[in-house]
CSV table of C-alpha atoms in Angstrom, one decimal:
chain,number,residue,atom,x,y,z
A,1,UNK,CA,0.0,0.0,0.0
A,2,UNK,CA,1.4,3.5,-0.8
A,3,UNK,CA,-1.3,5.6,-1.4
A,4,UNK,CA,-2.4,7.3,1.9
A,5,UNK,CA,-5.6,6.9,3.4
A,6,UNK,CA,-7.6,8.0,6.5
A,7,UNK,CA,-7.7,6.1,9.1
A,8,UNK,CA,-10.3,5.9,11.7
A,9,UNK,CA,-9.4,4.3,16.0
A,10,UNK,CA,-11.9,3.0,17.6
A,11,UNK,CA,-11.2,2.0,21.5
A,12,UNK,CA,-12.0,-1.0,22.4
A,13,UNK,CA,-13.0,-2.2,26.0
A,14,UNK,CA,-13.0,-5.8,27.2
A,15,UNK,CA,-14.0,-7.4,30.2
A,16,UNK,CA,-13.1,-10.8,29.1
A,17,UNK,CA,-9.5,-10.8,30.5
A,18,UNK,CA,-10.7,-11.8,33.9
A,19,UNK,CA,-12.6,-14.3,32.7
A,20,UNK,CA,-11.5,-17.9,33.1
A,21,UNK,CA,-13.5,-19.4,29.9
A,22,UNK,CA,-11.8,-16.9,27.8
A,23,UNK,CA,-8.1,-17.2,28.9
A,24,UNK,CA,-8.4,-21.2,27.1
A,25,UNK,CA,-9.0,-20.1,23.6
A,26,UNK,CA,-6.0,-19.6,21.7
A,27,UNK,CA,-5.3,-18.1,18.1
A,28,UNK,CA,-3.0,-18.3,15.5
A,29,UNK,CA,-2.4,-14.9,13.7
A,30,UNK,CA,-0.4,-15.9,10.7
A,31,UNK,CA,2.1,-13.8,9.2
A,32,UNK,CA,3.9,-13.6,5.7
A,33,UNK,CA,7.5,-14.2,5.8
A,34,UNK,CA,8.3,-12.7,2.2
A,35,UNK,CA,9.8,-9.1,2.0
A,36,UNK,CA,9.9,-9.0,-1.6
A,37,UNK,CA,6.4,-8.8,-4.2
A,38,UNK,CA,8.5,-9.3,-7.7
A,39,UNK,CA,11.5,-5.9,-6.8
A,40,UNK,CA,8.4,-4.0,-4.7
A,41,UNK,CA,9.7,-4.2,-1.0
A,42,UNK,CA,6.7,-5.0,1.6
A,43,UNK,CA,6.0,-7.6,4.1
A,44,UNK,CA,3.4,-7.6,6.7
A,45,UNK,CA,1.0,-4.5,7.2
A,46,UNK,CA,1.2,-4.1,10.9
A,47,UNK,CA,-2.1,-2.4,11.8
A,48,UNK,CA,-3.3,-5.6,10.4
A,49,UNK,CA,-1.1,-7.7,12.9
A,50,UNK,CA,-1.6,-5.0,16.0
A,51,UNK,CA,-4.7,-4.5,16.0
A,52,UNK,CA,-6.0,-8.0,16.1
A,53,UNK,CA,-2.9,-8.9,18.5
A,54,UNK,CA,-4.3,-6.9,20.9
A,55,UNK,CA,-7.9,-7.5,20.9
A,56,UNK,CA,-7.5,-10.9,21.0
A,57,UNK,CA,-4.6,-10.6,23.9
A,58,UNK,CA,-8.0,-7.9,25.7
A,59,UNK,CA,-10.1,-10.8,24.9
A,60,UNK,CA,-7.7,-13.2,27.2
A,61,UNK,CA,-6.9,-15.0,24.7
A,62,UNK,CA,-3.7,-17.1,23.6
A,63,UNK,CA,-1.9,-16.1,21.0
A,64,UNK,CA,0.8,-17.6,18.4
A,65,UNK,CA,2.3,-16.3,15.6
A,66,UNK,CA,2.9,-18.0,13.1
A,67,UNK,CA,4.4,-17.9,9.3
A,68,UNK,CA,5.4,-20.2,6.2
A,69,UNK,CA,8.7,-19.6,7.2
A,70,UNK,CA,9.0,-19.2,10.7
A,71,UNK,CA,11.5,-16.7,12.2
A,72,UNK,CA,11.6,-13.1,11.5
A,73,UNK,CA,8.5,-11.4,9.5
A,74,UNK,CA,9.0,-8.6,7.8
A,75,UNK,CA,6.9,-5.6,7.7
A,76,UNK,CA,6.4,-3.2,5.2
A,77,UNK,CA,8.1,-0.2,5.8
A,78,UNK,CA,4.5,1.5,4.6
A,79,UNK,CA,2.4,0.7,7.3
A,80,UNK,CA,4.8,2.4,9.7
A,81,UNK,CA,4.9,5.5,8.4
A,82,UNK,CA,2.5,9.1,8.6
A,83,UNK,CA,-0.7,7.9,8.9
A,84,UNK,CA,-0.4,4.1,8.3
A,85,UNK,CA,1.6,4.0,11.6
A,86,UNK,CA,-1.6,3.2,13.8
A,87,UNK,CA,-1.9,4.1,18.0
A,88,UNK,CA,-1.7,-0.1,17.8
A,89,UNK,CA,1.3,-0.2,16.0
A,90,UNK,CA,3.3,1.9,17.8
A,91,UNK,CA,2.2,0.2,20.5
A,92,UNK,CA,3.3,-3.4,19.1
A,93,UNK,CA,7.0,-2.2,18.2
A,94,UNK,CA,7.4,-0.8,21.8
A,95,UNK,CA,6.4,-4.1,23.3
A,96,UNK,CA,9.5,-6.4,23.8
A,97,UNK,CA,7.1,-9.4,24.1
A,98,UNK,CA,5.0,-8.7,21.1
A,99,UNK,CA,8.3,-8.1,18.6
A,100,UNK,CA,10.1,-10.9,20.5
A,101,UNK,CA,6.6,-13.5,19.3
A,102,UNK,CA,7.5,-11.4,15.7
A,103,UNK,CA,10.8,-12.4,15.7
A,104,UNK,CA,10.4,-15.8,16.5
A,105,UNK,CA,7.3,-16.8,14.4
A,106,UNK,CA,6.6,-20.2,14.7
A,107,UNK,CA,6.6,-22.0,11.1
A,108,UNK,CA,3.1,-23.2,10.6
A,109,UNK,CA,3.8,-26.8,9.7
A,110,UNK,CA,4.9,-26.6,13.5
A,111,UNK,CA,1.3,-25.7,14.7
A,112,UNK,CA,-0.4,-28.2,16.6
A,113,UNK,CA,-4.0,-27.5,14.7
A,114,UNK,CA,-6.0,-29.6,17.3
A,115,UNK,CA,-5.4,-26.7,20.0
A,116,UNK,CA,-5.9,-23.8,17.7
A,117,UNK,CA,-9.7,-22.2,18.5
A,118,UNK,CA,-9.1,-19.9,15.8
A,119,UNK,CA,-6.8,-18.7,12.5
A,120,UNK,CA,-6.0,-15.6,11.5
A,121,UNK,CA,-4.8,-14.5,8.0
A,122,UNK,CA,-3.0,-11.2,8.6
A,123,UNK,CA,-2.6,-9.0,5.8
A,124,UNK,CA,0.1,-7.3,3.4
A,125,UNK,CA,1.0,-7.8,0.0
A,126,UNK,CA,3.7,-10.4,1.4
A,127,UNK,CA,1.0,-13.0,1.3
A,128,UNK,CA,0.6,-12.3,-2.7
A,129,UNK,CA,3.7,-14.4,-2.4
A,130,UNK,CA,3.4,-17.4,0.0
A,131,UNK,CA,-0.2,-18.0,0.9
A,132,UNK,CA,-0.5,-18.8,-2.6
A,133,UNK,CA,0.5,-22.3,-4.0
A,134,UNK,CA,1.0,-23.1,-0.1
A,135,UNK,CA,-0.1,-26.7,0.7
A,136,UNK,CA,0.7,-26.7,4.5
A,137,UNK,CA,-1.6,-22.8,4.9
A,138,UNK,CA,-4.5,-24.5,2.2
A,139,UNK,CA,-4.0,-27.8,4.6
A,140,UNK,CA,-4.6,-25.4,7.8
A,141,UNK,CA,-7.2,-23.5,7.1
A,142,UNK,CA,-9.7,-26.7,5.4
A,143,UNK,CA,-8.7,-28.2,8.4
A,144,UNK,CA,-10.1,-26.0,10.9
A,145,UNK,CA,-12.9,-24.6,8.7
A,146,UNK,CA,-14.3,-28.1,8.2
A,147,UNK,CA,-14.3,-28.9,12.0
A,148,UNK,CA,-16.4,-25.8,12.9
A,149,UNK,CA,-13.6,-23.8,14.2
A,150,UNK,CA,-13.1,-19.7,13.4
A,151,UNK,CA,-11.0,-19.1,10.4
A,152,UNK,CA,-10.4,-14.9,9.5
A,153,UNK,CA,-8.8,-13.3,7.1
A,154,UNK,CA,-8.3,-9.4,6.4
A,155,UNK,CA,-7.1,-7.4,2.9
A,156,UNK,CA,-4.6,-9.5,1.6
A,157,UNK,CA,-4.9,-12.4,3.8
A,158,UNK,CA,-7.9,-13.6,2.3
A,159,UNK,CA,-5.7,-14.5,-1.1
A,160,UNK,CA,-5.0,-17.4,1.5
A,161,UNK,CA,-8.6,-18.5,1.0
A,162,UNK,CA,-8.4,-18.7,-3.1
A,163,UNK,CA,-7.3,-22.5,-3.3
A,164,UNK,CA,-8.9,-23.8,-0.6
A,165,UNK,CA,-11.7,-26.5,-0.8
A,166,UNK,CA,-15.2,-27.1,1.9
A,167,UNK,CA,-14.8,-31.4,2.6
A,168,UNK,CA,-17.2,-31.8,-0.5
A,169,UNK,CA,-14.7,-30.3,-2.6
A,170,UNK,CA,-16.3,-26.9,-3.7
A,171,UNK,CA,-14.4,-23.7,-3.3
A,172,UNK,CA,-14.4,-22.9,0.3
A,173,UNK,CA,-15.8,-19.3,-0.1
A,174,UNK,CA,-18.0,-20.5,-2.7
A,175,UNK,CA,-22.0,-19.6,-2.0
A,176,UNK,CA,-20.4,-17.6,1.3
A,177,UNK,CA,-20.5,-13.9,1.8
A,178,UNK,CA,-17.1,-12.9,1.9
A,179,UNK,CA,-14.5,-10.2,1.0
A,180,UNK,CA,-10.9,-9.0,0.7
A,181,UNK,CA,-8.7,-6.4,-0.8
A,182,UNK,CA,-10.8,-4.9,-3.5
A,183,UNK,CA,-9.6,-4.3,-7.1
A,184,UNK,CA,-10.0,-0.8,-7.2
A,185,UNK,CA,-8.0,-0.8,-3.9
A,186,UNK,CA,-5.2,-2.5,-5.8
A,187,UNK,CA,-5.5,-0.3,-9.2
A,188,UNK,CA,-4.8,2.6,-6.2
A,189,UNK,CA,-2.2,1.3,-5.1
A,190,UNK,CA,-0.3,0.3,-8.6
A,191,UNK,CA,0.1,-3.3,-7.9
A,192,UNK,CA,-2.8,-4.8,-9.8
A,193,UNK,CA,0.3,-6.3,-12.4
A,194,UNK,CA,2.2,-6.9,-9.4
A,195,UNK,CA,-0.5,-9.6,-7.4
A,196,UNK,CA,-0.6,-13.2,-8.9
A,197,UNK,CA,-4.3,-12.8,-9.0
A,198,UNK,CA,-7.3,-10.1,-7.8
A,199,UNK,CA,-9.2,-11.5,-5.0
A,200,UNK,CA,-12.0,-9.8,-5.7
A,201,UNK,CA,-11.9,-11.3,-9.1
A,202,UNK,CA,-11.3,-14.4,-7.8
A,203,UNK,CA,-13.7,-14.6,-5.1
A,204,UNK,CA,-16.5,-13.9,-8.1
A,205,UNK,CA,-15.0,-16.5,-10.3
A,206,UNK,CA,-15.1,-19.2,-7.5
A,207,UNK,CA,-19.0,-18.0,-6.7
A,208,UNK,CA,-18.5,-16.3,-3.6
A,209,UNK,CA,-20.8,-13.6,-2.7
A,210,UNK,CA,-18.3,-10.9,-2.6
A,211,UNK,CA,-18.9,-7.5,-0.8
A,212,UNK,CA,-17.4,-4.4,-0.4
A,213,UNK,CA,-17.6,-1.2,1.1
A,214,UNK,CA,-16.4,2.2,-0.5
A,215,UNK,CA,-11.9,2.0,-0.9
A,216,UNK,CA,-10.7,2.5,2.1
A,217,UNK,CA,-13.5,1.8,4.1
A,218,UNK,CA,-14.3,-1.0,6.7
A,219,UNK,CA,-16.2,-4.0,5.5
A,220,UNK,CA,-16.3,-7.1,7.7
A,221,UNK,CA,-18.4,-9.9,6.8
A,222,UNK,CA,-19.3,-13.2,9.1
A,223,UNK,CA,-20.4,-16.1,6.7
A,224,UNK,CA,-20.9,-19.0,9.6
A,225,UNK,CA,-17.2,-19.6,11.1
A,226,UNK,CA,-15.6,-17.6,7.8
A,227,UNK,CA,-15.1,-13.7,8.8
A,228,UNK,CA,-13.0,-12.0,6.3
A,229,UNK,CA,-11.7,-8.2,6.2
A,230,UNK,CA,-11.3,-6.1,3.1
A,231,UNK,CA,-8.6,-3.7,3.9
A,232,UNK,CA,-6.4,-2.1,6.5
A,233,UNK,CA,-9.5,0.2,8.1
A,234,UNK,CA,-11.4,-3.7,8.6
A,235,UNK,CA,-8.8,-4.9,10.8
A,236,UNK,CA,-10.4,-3.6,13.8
A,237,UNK,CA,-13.8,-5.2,12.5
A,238,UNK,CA,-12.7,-8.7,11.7
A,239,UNK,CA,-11.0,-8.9,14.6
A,240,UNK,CA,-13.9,-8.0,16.8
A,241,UNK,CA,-15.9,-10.5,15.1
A,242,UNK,CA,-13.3,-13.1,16.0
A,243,UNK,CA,-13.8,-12.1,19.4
A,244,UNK,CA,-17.2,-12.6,19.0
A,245,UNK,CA,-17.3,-15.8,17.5
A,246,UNK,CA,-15.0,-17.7,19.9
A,247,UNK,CA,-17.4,-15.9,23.0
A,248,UNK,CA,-20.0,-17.1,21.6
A,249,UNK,CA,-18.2,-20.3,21.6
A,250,UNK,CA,-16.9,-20.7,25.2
C-alpha cells in the first residue's frame, strides 16, 4: 500500500481478560515471511497484525504467531509510516514481548492445529507471495474450517482462501459472503500487475458472494465460522468479530 488513506481508531473495551472461559481459547495470527512482491519491498501490514494482536490478547486470549517460514517477518516499511503508523502499531514495536513472538514466528507446519480455536490470516502484500501455492496454509485452514472452528482473514490475507476446498470439494468461499482487498483498492495502489491474481476477481469466479464497502472503508463480513476483512480500516472489525465468535463459543 502507498497511497495514503484515513484512518479511523476505535477504542476498544474488554472485560473478558478476567474471565477464566476466555483465557483457554488460543489463536493463531499468521504472518507472511516474504519481503519482496517481484522488486516491490513490503512484508506484513502491521495495523493488520496489531490490532487483532491486541484484541484478542484484551479478549484473554492465547496467542501464536505464526508464518510459512518461521523466524523473523518482515513488515512493510509503509504501514509504519505518517498515517499508516496506527496508535496499535506503535504500541506493538514498543512491546518487547510482542516483537520478541515477531521475531520468532513459529513455522506453521509446526502448529499443533488440534489446540488452535481460531486462525487468523494477517494481511500485506507479502501474502501475494506465500499463501499462494501453499499446501501446508491450504491444509490449515480446510482443516479448521471443516471442523467448525473460526478461520479470519483481512485485505490480503484472504488470497490465502483462493485454493482452498469445503470437505465436498467446492471452493471454500463459494456460495459464502465474503471479502478481501478490492480491485480498485489494488489499481490505487499500482500493484494490480504486481498480485498473482485479484481476490476480488477471484472470489466472483469461484462463486462467492463478494462485498465491499467504498476503498478504504471497513467491511467485515461473518459467513458462519468464515469472517474476512477487506482492507487495513477492517482490521479492527474482523477482529472483533473473531472475538465474538469464539465468546459465543466458550
Amino acid at each position: 500500500l502507498s497511497t495514503p488513506f484515513y484512518q479511523i481508531q476505535v477504542s476498544q473495551t474488554s472485560t473478558a481478560r478476567s474471565d477464566p472461559t476466555m483465557a483457554s481459547k488460543k489463536v493463531c495470527i499468521v504472518l507472511t515471511s516474504a519481503a519482496f512482491l517481484g522488486d516491490h519491498a513490503t512484508g506484513l501490514w502491521l495495523e493488520e497484525l496489531s490490532t487483532p494482536f491486541y484484541q484478542f490478547k484484551e479478549a484473554g486470549f492465547e496467542v501464536v504467531l505464526a508464518s510459512p517460514k518461521g523466524g523473523p517477518c518482515p513488515i512493510d516499511a509503509g504501514s509504519m509510516s505518517g498515517d499508516f503508523f496506527t496508535e496499535s502499531g506503535r504500541k506493538f514495536v514498543q512491546d518487547p514481548e510482542a516483537m520478541g513472538a515477531l521475531s520468532h514466528s513459529v513455522a506453521l507446519e509446526s502448529v499443533d492445529l488440534a489446540s488452535v480455536d481460531a486462525l487468523y490470516l494477517a494481511g500485506g502484500h507479502g501474502t501475494c507471495v506465500d499463501f499462494v501455492g501453499n499446501s501446508v496454509l491450504k491444509g490449515a485452514v480446510e482443516s479448521l474450517f471443516s471442523a467448525g472452528k473460526v478461520v479470519a482473514a483481512d485485505c490480503h490475507g484472504p488470497i490465502g482462501l483462493a485454493e482452498c476446498v469445503k470437505p465436498d470439494g467446492t471452493p471454500l468461499v463459494a456460495g459464502l459472503a465474503c471479502t478481501g482487498f478490492s480491485d480498485s483498492e489494488e489499481a490505487a495502489v499500482g500493484l494490480t500487475g504486481a498480485v498473482p491474481f485479484l481476490i476480488e476477481a477471484r472470489f466472483k469466479e469461484l462463486g462467492a458472494e463478494y462485498q465491499a464497502a467504498d476503498d478504504w472503508n471497513s467491511k467485515c463480513c461473518v459467513a458462519g465460522n468464515l469472517v474476512t476483512g477487506q482492507n487495513p480500516q477492517s482490521s479492527e472489525a474482523c477482529a472483533s468479530a473473531v472475538v465474538e465468535l469464539l465468546t459465543a463459543s466458550s
